Short mmCIF file of C-alpha atoms in Angstrom, two decimals:
data_model
loop_
_atom_site.label_atom_id
_atom_site.label_comp_id
_atom_site.label_asym_id
_atom_site.label_seq_id
_atom_site.Cartn_x
_atom_site.Cartn_y
_atom_site.Cartn_z
CA ASN F 19 9.77 -8.01 -15.24
CA ARG F 20 9.77 -4.44 -14.05
CA LEU F 21 12.90 -3.32 -15.63
CA GLU F 22 11.70 -4.42 -19.05
CA GLN F 23 7.97 -4.07 -19.20
CA TYR F 24 6.33 -0.54 -18.45
CA CYS F 25 2.59 -0.12 -18.17
CA PHE F 26 0.06 2.85 -17.22
CA MET F 27 -3.48 3.66 -17.43
CA ARG F 28 -5.07 6.90 -18.30
CA LYS F 29 -9.01 7.75 -18.28
CA ALA F 30 -10.83 10.66 -19.46
CA ASP F 31 -14.62 10.76 -19.45
CA ASP F 32 -15.76 7.37 -20.87
CA ASP F 33 -12.43 6.21 -22.38
CA THR F 34 -10.01 4.31 -20.55
CA ILE F 35 -6.52 3.38 -22.10
CA LEU F 36 -3.89 1.09 -20.86
CA VAL F 37 -0.29 1.52 -22.43
CA LEU F 38 2.01 -1.47 -22.21
CA VAL F 39 5.57 -1.49 -23.22
CA ASN F 40 8.04 -4.30 -23.55
CA PHE F 41 11.70 -3.02 -23.73
CA ALA F 42 13.06 -6.75 -23.80
CA ASP F 43 14.58 -8.38 -26.96
CA ARG F 44 12.04 -11.20 -26.56
CA ALA F 45 8.43 -11.61 -26.64
CA VAL F 46 6.83 -11.96 -23.10
CA ASP F 47 3.41 -12.97 -21.52
CA VAL F 48 2.63 -10.61 -18.66
CA HIS F 49 -0.44 -10.22 -16.23
CA VAL F 50 -1.40 -6.59 -15.75
CA SER F 51 -2.93 -6.22 -12.27
CA ILE F 52 -5.33 -3.12 -11.76
CA PRO F 53 -4.72 -2.19 -8.21
CA ALA F 54 -7.98 -1.39 -6.20
CA GLN F 55 -6.89 2.24 -5.30
CA ALA F 56 -6.47 2.89 -9.36
CA ARG F 57 -9.87 1.41 -9.98
CA GLU F 58 -11.33 3.44 -7.16
CA TYR F 59 -9.47 6.73 -8.24
CA LEU F 60 -10.39 6.05 -11.78
CA GLN F 61 -14.19 5.11 -10.81
CA ILE F 62 -13.90 1.63 -12.68
CA PRO F 63 -16.04 -0.88 -11.28
CA ILE F 64 -15.20 -4.64 -10.89
CA ALA F 65 -16.36 -6.12 -14.16
CA PRO F 66 -15.60 -8.24 -17.30
CA MET F 67 -13.39 -5.95 -19.64
CA HIS F 68 -12.57 -6.16 -23.24
CA ALA F 69 -9.63 -4.63 -24.70
CA THR F 70 -8.63 -3.51 -28.28
CA ASP F 71 -5.04 -2.78 -29.14
CA MET F 72 -5.43 0.54 -31.06
CA ILE F 73 -2.03 -0.13 -32.96
CA SER F 74 -2.50 -3.89 -34.11
CA SER F 75 -6.45 -4.39 -33.68
CA SER F 76 -5.63 -7.38 -31.35
CA GLN F 77 -8.62 -8.25 -29.20
CA TRP F 78 -8.14 -9.01 -25.38
CA GLU F 79 -10.47 -10.28 -22.58
CA GLY F 80 -10.11 -9.87 -18.88
CA THR F 81 -11.56 -8.18 -15.95
CA THR F 82 -11.16 -4.71 -14.49
CA GLU F 83 -8.85 -6.46 -11.85
CA GLY F 84 -6.41 -7.64 -14.16
CA ILE F 85 -5.63 -9.06 -17.73
CA ASP F 86 -3.23 -11.57 -19.03
CA LEU F 87 -1.51 -10.36 -22.36
CA HIS F 88 1.29 -11.37 -24.92
CA ILE F 89 3.57 -8.58 -26.18
CA GLY F 90 6.43 -8.95 -28.76
CA ALA F 91 10.01 -7.86 -28.34
CA TRP F 92 10.42 -4.15 -28.48
CA LYS F 93 6.76 -3.55 -29.06
CA ALA F 94 4.00 -1.29 -27.41
CA MET F 95 0.32 -1.91 -27.06
CA VAL F 96 -2.46 0.85 -26.53
CA LEU F 97 -5.31 -0.85 -25.31
CA LYS F 98 -8.92 0.88 -25.33
CA ILE F 99 -10.73 -0.81 -22.39
CA ASN F 100 -14.56 -1.45 -22.49
CA TYR F 101 -16.20 -2.76 -19.52
#
């Protein structure tokens, strides 16, 4: 839901971070798609991806094209991406 969840990516050198925030009063499952334009601009290849939440240490798997995540009510995730 674009009104209740917010997501952005940043990359510096070899570090890629994806931040997801849930402003809803309930937990949600979300699919975060990473557009081709973003991958091209950030020079991210299409590949399997492993993500570690730097807040909770939760582990997630996906691809650099997208990832399925579960986020709690009023929570944030700061995912360090490895591909």
